[in-house]
Amino acid sequence: TAAAAAAKSAAAAPKYFVFDVFKDSDSIPDVCAVAYLVLPFSVLTCVALDTSVLVRTATAVGLFFACQSKTVAAAFCIALAGYVEMRPLMFFVGAAAIDACRVGSDGAAATTTEVGEQTVDAQGAGKRGKGAVAGGGQEEQEEGDTATTLTAASRLSPSNSVFVRSLARYAACVLVWSAIFQLLSYTLFSSSSSSSSSSSSSLPPPSFSPRSSFQQQPPGALADVPAAASPFGYFWESYVWQLKVSDHTPNVGLFWYFFSMVFDRFRPYFLFAFNVQILVYVVPLALRTWRRPLIMTTVLVSLVGMLRPYPTFGDMALPFALALMHPEAIARMRIKAILIVTMSVSMCLLPTMWFMWIFPGAGNANHYYFSGLTYSLCGLILVSEFLGGAIQRDRQEEKREKGV
């Protein structure tokens, strides 16, 4: 009867593996590597000679070191990625979760022998109880086996304190490496600034044009500081101008169009809202999915790539490759085919609308912007569906373990 019920449930279960290649878990790393190389995002990045590939490389290497519990090396790579742009610094949360789960699994492996001995002892006691005790003793033995199984399962899950310690350790290491990088930059730019000022003392001071397309800075906005005016000018020109979104050159993102059209008096408010929104997702995401660190890291990398002020096509190459490591979560996504097709069409429309707008003048900025809006919206919905599929899979696994 039990075998028939198991066969019936297996026949009724949905077929989650759409591609046969995902049935073999050993082939998933090769599939992810090949997919990263042939994805249009990666190909277009190579064609454009985009330097953002260095940020993705540092991020991937940092996650690799986190999987090996090499905290200092992982923090170095994450700080190096954050040296180019500040937002990748948030990836230390994912690296800390990966390290914490690895430490928890190592601790579980250390207690595997003890748990196994307890299970064997409980089973032996149950067999002896069956010969000496009638019905009630058998029920007590089954309850003892269940308690032993639950105790073993609880030991296999890392505790919250392990994650908190790992989070503090990675935050400190990333902070130290970032301070070292900034100190080196300060030393380099201050020395170059002093040498250039001494060599050109007889020449009139150069004029610096602001990055913003506005002729007048809006009230409350940060003023532009030339790099040569202060040793910290490199910091201003490298990081603060990204937060200000002063450059309104059209790109595949949404910031340039919005801040070109927003009223000046509302600009500081929307600058704050747009820059802080990415931080709002980190805490609830970490609280809900830190025991699934690769899921959390994939979502974080995707959100940072989609919600940057100046995104590129290549920002989605790494998230897509990381998502392929979870075929069961992908199989539970509801409208993935429609979203992928729509996203592909919008990727083709973006360069087309840009060409029609700039050269023949047959289009305008609205056509290009709505193509980019479709691309970003499809990407964000894909991330949401991926996270929902992963959570649904976890709930089904919990029900299966409880025998529901």
Coordinates of C-alpha atoms in Angstrom, one line a residue:
T1 CA 0.0 0.0 0.0
A2 CA 2.8 2.4 0.9
A3 CA 4.6 1.6 -2.4
A4 CA 1.4 2.2 -4.4
A5 CA 0.8 5.5 -2.6
A6 CA 4.4 6.6 -3.3
A7 CA 4.1 5.6 -7.0
K8 CA 0.8 7.5 -7.3
S9 CA 2.3 10.7 -5.7
A10 CA 5.4 10.4 -8.0
A11 CA 3.1 10.1 -11.0
A12 CA 1.1 13.1 -9.9
A13 CA 4.1 15.3 -9.2
P14 CA 4.9 17.9 -11.8
K15 CA 8.0 17.4 -14.0
Y16 CA 10.2 20.2 -12.8
F17 CA 13.2 19.3 -15.0
V18 CA 12.4 20.8 -18.4
F19 CA 15.8 20.0 -19.8
D20 CA 17.4 16.6 -19.4
V21 CA 20.8 18.2 -18.8
F22 CA 19.6 19.4 -15.4
K23 CA 18.8 15.9 -14.2
D24 CA 22.4 15.3 -13.6
S25 CA 23.6 17.6 -10.8
D26 CA 27.2 17.1 -11.8
S27 CA 26.5 18.9 -15.1
I28 CA 25.0 22.1 -13.6
P29 CA 28.4 23.9 -13.2
D30 CA 29.3 23.2 -16.9
V31 CA 25.8 24.4 -17.9
C32 CA 26.2 27.7 -15.9
A33 CA 29.7 28.3 -17.3
V34 CA 28.6 27.7 -20.9
A35 CA 25.5 29.8 -20.4
Y36 CA 27.5 32.7 -19.1
L37 CA 29.8 32.6 -22.2
V38 CA 27.0 32.4 -24.8
L39 CA 24.4 34.7 -23.2
P40 CA 23.7 37.9 -25.2
F41 CA 24.5 39.9 -22.1
S42 CA 28.1 38.6 -22.0
V43 CA 28.6 38.8 -25.8
L44 CA 27.4 42.4 -26.0
T45 CA 29.7 43.3 -23.1
C46 CA 32.7 41.9 -24.9
V47 CA 31.7 43.7 -28.1
A48 CA 31.4 47.0 -26.3
L49 CA 34.7 46.5 -24.4
D50 CA 32.8 47.3 -21.1
T51 CA 35.0 47.4 -18.0
S52 CA 32.1 46.3 -15.8
V53 CA 33.2 42.8 -16.5
L54 CA 36.0 43.4 -14.0
V55 CA 33.4 44.1 -11.3
R56 CA 31.5 40.9 -12.1
T57 CA 34.8 38.9 -12.1
A58 CA 35.7 40.3 -8.7
T59 CA 32.2 39.5 -7.4
A60 CA 32.3 35.9 -8.7
V61 CA 35.8 35.3 -7.3
G62 CA 34.7 36.7 -4.0
L63 CA 31.7 34.3 -3.8
F64 CA 34.1 31.5 -4.7
F65 CA 36.4 32.3 -1.8
A66 CA 33.3 32.6 0.5
C67 CA 32.3 29.0 -0.5
Q68 CA 35.8 28.0 0.7
S69 CA 35.4 30.0 4.0
K70 CA 38.4 32.2 3.0
T71 CA 37.1 35.4 4.7
V72 CA 40.0 37.7 4.0
A73 CA 40.3 36.8 0.3
A74 CA 36.5 37.0 -0.2
A75 CA 36.3 40.4 1.5
F76 CA 39.2 41.7 -0.7
C77 CA 37.4 40.8 -3.9
I78 CA 34.1 42.3 -2.7
A79 CA 35.9 45.5 -1.6
L80 CA 37.6 45.6 -5.0
A81 CA 34.2 45.3 -6.7
G82 CA 32.9 48.1 -4.5
Y83 CA 35.9 50.2 -5.2
V84 CA 34.6 50.8 -8.7
E85 CA 31.0 51.4 -7.5
M86 CA 29.6 51.4 -4.0
R87 CA 26.6 49.1 -4.5
P88 CA 28.5 45.8 -4.9
L89 CA 29.7 46.2 -1.3
M90 CA 26.3 44.8 -0.3
F91 CA 27.4 41.4 -1.6
F92 CA 29.2 40.8 1.7
V93 CA 25.8 39.8 3.1
G94 CA 25.6 37.0 0.6
A95 CA 29.2 36.0 1.2
A96 CA 28.6 35.9 4.9
A97 CA 25.5 33.7 4.5
I98 CA 27.5 31.3 2.3
D99 CA 30.3 31.1 4.8
A100 CA 27.8 30.7 7.7
C101 CA 26.0 27.8 6.0
R102 CA 29.3 26.2 5.2
V103 CA 30.4 26.4 8.8
G104 CA 27.0 25.0 9.9
S105 CA 27.4 22.1 7.4
D106 CA 30.9 21.4 8.7
G107 CA 29.5 21.3 12.3
A108 CA 26.7 19.0 11.2
A109 CA 29.2 16.8 9.5
A110 CA 31.2 16.6 12.7
T111 CA 28.1 15.4 14.6
T112 CA 26.9 13.0 11.8
T113 CA 28.5 10.0 13.5
E114 CA 26.8 10.8 16.8
V115 CA 23.4 11.3 15.1
G116 CA 23.9 8.0 13.2
E117 CA 24.7 6.1 16.4
Q118 CA 21.6 7.6 18.1
T119 CA 19.4 6.5 15.2
V120 CA 20.8 3.0 15.1
D121 CA 20.4 2.7 18.9
A122 CA 16.8 3.9 18.6
Q123 CA 16.0 1.4 15.8
G124 CA 17.6 -1.4 17.8
A125 CA 15.6 -0.5 20.9
G126 CA 12.5 -0.4 18.8
K127 CA 13.2 -3.9 17.4
R128 CA 13.8 -5.2 20.9
G129 CA 10.6 -3.5 22.1
K130 CA 8.6 -5.1 19.4
G131 CA 9.4 -8.6 20.7
A132 CA 8.9 -7.8 24.4
V133 CA 6.2 -5.1 24.4
A134 CA 2.8 -5.1 22.7
G135 CA 1.1 -2.3 20.6
G136 CA 1.7 0.6 23.0
G137 CA 5.4 0.0 23.1
Q138 CA 5.6 0.1 19.3
E139 CA 3.9 3.5 19.2
E140 CA 6.4 4.8 21.8
Q141 CA 9.3 3.5 19.7
E142 CA 7.9 5.2 16.6
E143 CA 7.6 8.5 18.6
G144 CA 11.2 8.0 19.8
D145 CA 12.4 7.5 16.2
T146 CA 10.5 10.7 15.1
A147 CA 12.1 12.7 17.9
T148 CA 15.5 11.4 17.1
T149 CA 15.0 12.3 13.4
L150 CA 13.9 15.8 14.3
T151 CA 16.9 16.3 16.6
A152 CA 19.2 15.2 13.8
A153 CA 17.5 17.6 11.3
S154 CA 17.8 20.5 13.8
R155 CA 21.5 20.0 14.1
L156 CA 22.0 20.1 10.3
S157 CA 20.6 23.7 10.2
P158 CA 23.1 26.5 11.2
S159 CA 21.9 28.8 14.0
N160 CA 21.3 32.5 13.7
S161 CA 24.3 33.3 15.9
V162 CA 26.6 31.6 13.3
F163 CA 25.2 34.0 10.6
V164 CA 25.5 37.0 12.8
R165 CA 29.1 36.3 13.6
S166 CA 29.9 35.6 10.0
L167 CA 28.1 38.9 9.0
A168 CA 30.2 40.9 11.5
R169 CA 33.4 39.3 10.4
Y170 CA 32.8 40.0 6.7
A171 CA 31.6 43.5 7.4
A172 CA 34.8 44.3 9.3
C173 CA 37.1 42.8 6.7
V174 CA 35.3 44.6 3.8
L175 CA 35.5 47.8 5.7
V176 CA 39.2 47.4 6.3
W177 CA 40.0 46.6 2.7
S178 CA 37.8 49.5 1.5
A179 CA 39.7 51.8 3.8
I180 CA 43.0 50.6 2.4
F181 CA 41.9 51.1 -1.2
Q182 CA 40.7 54.6 -0.4
L183 CA 43.9 55.4 1.4
L184 CA 45.9 54.3 -1.6
S185 CA 43.7 56.4 -3.9
Y186 CA 44.1 59.4 -1.6
T187 CA 47.9 59.1 -1.6
L188 CA 48.0 58.6 -5.4
F189 CA 45.7 61.5 -6.3
S190 CA 47.2 63.9 -3.7
S191 CA 50.7 63.3 -5.1
S192 CA 49.6 63.7 -8.7
S193 CA 47.6 66.8 -7.8
S194 CA 50.5 68.4 -6.1
S195 CA 52.9 67.6 -9.0
S196 CA 50.5 68.9 -11.6
S197 CA 49.8 72.1 -9.7
S198 CA 53.5 72.8 -9.3
S199 CA 54.2 72.2 -13.0
S200 CA 51.3 74.4 -14.2
S201 CA 51.6 77.3 -11.7
S202 CA 52.3 79.8 -14.4
L203 CA 49.2 78.8 -16.4
P204 CA 45.7 80.1 -15.7
P205 CA 43.5 77.7 -13.7
P206 CA 41.5 75.3 -15.9
S207 CA 37.8 75.6 -16.1
F208 CA 35.7 72.7 -15.1
S209 CA 32.3 72.1 -16.6
P210 CA 29.7 70.4 -14.4
R211 CA 28.5 66.9 -15.4
S212 CA 24.9 67.9 -15.1
S213 CA 22.9 68.8 -18.2
F214 CA 21.2 71.5 -16.2
Q215 CA 22.7 75.0 -16.4
Q216 CA 21.9 75.7 -12.8
Q217 CA 22.1 73.3 -9.9
P218 CA 18.8 72.7 -8.2
P219 CA 18.3 73.8 -4.6
G220 CA 19.7 71.3 -2.1
A221 CA 21.8 69.4 -4.7
L222 CA 25.4 68.7 -4.1
A223 CA 27.8 71.0 -5.9
D224 CA 30.4 69.6 -8.2
V225 CA 34.0 69.7 -6.9
P226 CA 36.8 69.4 -9.5
A227 CA 39.2 66.6 -8.9
A228 CA 42.2 68.9 -8.7
A229 CA 40.6 71.2 -6.1
S230 CA 41.0 68.7 -3.2
P231 CA 42.8 65.5 -2.5
F232 CA 39.4 64.0 -1.9
G233 CA 38.2 65.1 -5.4
Y234 CA 38.6 61.6 -6.7
F235 CA 36.0 60.4 -4.2
W236 CA 33.6 63.1 -5.2
E237 CA 34.0 62.5 -8.9
S238 CA 34.0 58.7 -8.6
Y239 CA 31.2 58.0 -6.1
V240 CA 29.2 61.1 -5.3
W241 CA 28.3 61.9 -8.9
Q242 CA 26.7 58.4 -9.2
L243 CA 24.5 59.2 -6.2
K244 CA 23.6 62.6 -7.7
V245 CA 22.7 61.1 -11.1
S246 CA 24.0 64.2 -12.8
D247 CA 24.8 62.6 -16.1
H248 CA 21.6 62.2 -18.1
T249 CA 23.1 60.4 -21.0
P250 CA 20.5 57.8 -22.3
N251 CA 21.2 54.2 -21.2
V252 CA 19.3 51.0 -20.6
G253 CA 18.2 52.2 -17.1
L254 CA 15.4 54.4 -15.8
F255 CA 17.2 57.1 -13.9
W256 CA 18.3 59.3 -16.8
Y257 CA 14.8 59.9 -18.1
F258 CA 13.2 60.4 -14.8
F259 CA 15.7 62.9 -13.5
S260 CA 15.7 64.8 -16.8
M261 CA 11.9 65.4 -16.4
V262 CA 11.6 65.8 -12.6
F263 CA 11.0 69.3 -11.2
D264 CA 14.1 70.8 -9.5
R265 CA 12.3 71.2 -6.2
F266 CA 11.5 67.5 -6.0
R267 CA 15.0 66.3 -7.1
P268 CA 16.6 65.9 -3.6
Y269 CA 13.6 63.8 -2.4
F270 CA 13.7 61.5 -5.4
L271 CA 17.5 61.2 -5.3
F272 CA 17.2 60.0 -1.7
A273 CA 14.3 57.6 -2.6
F274 CA 16.0 56.1 -5.6
N275 CA 19.4 55.6 -3.9
V276 CA 18.0 54.2 -0.7
Q277 CA 15.5 51.7 -2.2
I278 CA 18.1 49.1 -3.0
L279 CA 19.1 49.1 0.7
V280 CA 15.5 48.4 1.8
Y281 CA 15.5 45.0 0.2
V282 CA 18.6 43.7 1.9
V283 CA 17.3 43.2 5.5
P284 CA 14.1 41.3 4.7
L285 CA 15.9 39.3 2.1
A286 CA 18.6 38.3 4.5
L287 CA 16.1 37.4 7.3
R288 CA 14.1 35.2 5.0
T289 CA 16.6 33.4 2.8
W290 CA 20.0 33.5 4.5
R291 CA 19.8 29.7 4.9
R292 CA 19.6 29.6 1.1
P293 CA 22.7 31.8 0.5
L294 CA 23.0 31.2 -3.2
I295 CA 19.4 32.2 -3.7
M296 CA 19.9 35.3 -1.7
T297 CA 23.1 36.2 -3.5
T298 CA 21.5 35.7 -6.9
V299 CA 18.6 38.0 -6.0
L300 CA 21.0 40.6 -4.6
V301 CA 23.3 40.6 -7.7
S302 CA 20.2 40.9 -9.9
L303 CA 18.7 43.9 -7.9
V304 CA 22.0 45.7 -7.9
G305 CA 22.4 45.2 -11.7
M306 CA 18.8 46.3 -12.4
L307 CA 18.6 49.3 -10.0
R308 CA 21.9 51.0 -10.8
P309 CA 21.8 54.6 -12.0
Y310 CA 23.9 53.7 -15.1
P311 CA 23.2 50.0 -15.9
T312 CA 24.4 48.0 -18.9
F313 CA 23.3 44.9 -20.6
G314 CA 26.2 43.0 -19.1
D315 CA 24.9 43.5 -15.5
M316 CA 22.4 40.6 -16.0
A317 CA 25.0 38.1 -17.2
L318 CA 26.1 37.0 -13.8
P319 CA 22.6 36.8 -12.3
F320 CA 21.4 34.6 -15.1
A321 CA 24.3 32.2 -14.7
L322 CA 23.8 32.0 -10.9
A323 CA 20.1 31.4 -11.4
L324 CA 20.8 28.3 -13.6
M325 CA 22.3 26.7 -10.5
H326 CA 18.7 26.3 -9.2
P327 CA 16.7 24.5 -11.9
E328 CA 14.0 23.5 -9.4
A329 CA 13.3 27.2 -8.6
I330 CA 13.3 28.1 -12.3
A331 CA 10.8 25.3 -13.0
R332 CA 8.4 26.8 -10.4
M333 CA 8.4 30.2 -12.1
R334 CA 5.0 30.9 -13.6
I335 CA 5.4 33.1 -16.7
K336 CA 9.1 32.8 -17.3
A337 CA 8.7 32.1 -21.1
I338 CA 6.6 35.2 -21.7
L339 CA 9.0 37.4 -19.6
I340 CA 12.1 36.0 -21.4
V341 CA 10.6 36.6 -24.8
T342 CA 9.5 40.1 -23.9
M343 CA 12.9 40.9 -22.4
S344 CA 14.6 39.7 -25.6
V345 CA 12.3 41.8 -27.8
S346 CA 13.0 44.9 -25.7
M347 CA 16.7 44.3 -25.9
C348 CA 16.4 44.4 -29.7
L349 CA 14.2 47.5 -29.6
L350 CA 16.6 49.5 -27.5
P351 CA 19.4 49.9 -30.1
T352 CA 16.8 50.3 -32.8
M353 CA 14.9 53.1 -31.1
W354 CA 18.2 54.8 -30.2
F355 CA 19.3 54.8 -33.8
M356 CA 15.9 56.0 -35.0
W357 CA 16.0 58.8 -32.4
I358 CA 19.6 60.0 -32.9
F359 CA 20.2 59.7 -36.6
P360 CA 17.0 59.9 -38.8
G361 CA 15.1 61.7 -36.2
A362 CA 12.1 59.4 -36.8
G363 CA 11.7 58.6 -33.0
N364 CA 12.0 60.4 -29.8
A365 CA 13.2 59.9 -26.2
N366 CA 9.9 58.3 -25.2
H367 CA 10.2 55.4 -27.6
Y368 CA 13.7 54.6 -26.3
Y369 CA 12.7 55.1 -22.7
F370 CA 9.7 52.7 -22.9
S371 CA 11.9 50.1 -24.5
G372 CA 14.2 50.4 -21.5
L373 CA 11.3 50.4 -19.1
T374 CA 10.0 47.1 -20.6
Y375 CA 13.5 45.6 -20.3
S376 CA 13.9 46.6 -16.6
L377 CA 10.3 45.6 -15.7
C378 CA 10.7 42.2 -17.2
G379 CA 14.0 41.7 -15.4
L380 CA 12.5 42.7 -12.0
I381 CA 9.5 40.4 -12.5
L382 CA 11.9 37.6 -13.4
V383 CA 13.8 38.2 -10.1
S384 CA 10.5 38.2 -8.2
E385 CA 9.3 35.0 -9.8
F386 CA 12.7 33.3 -9.2
L387 CA 12.5 34.2 -5.5
G388 CA 8.9 33.0 -5.3
G389 CA 9.8 29.7 -7.0
A390 CA 12.7 29.2 -4.5
I391 CA 10.4 29.9 -1.5
Q392 CA 7.7 27.6 -2.9
R393 CA 10.3 24.8 -3.3
D394 CA 11.4 25.2 0.3
R395 CA 7.8 25.0 1.5
Q396 CA 7.2 21.8 -0.5
E397 CA 10.3 20.3 0.9
E398 CA 9.2 21.1 4.5
K399 CA 5.8 19.5 3.9
R400 CA 7.5 16.4 2.4
E401 CA 9.7 16.0 5.4
K402 CA 6.8 16.3 7.7
G403 CA 4.8 13.8 5.7
V404 CA 2.0 16.1 4.8

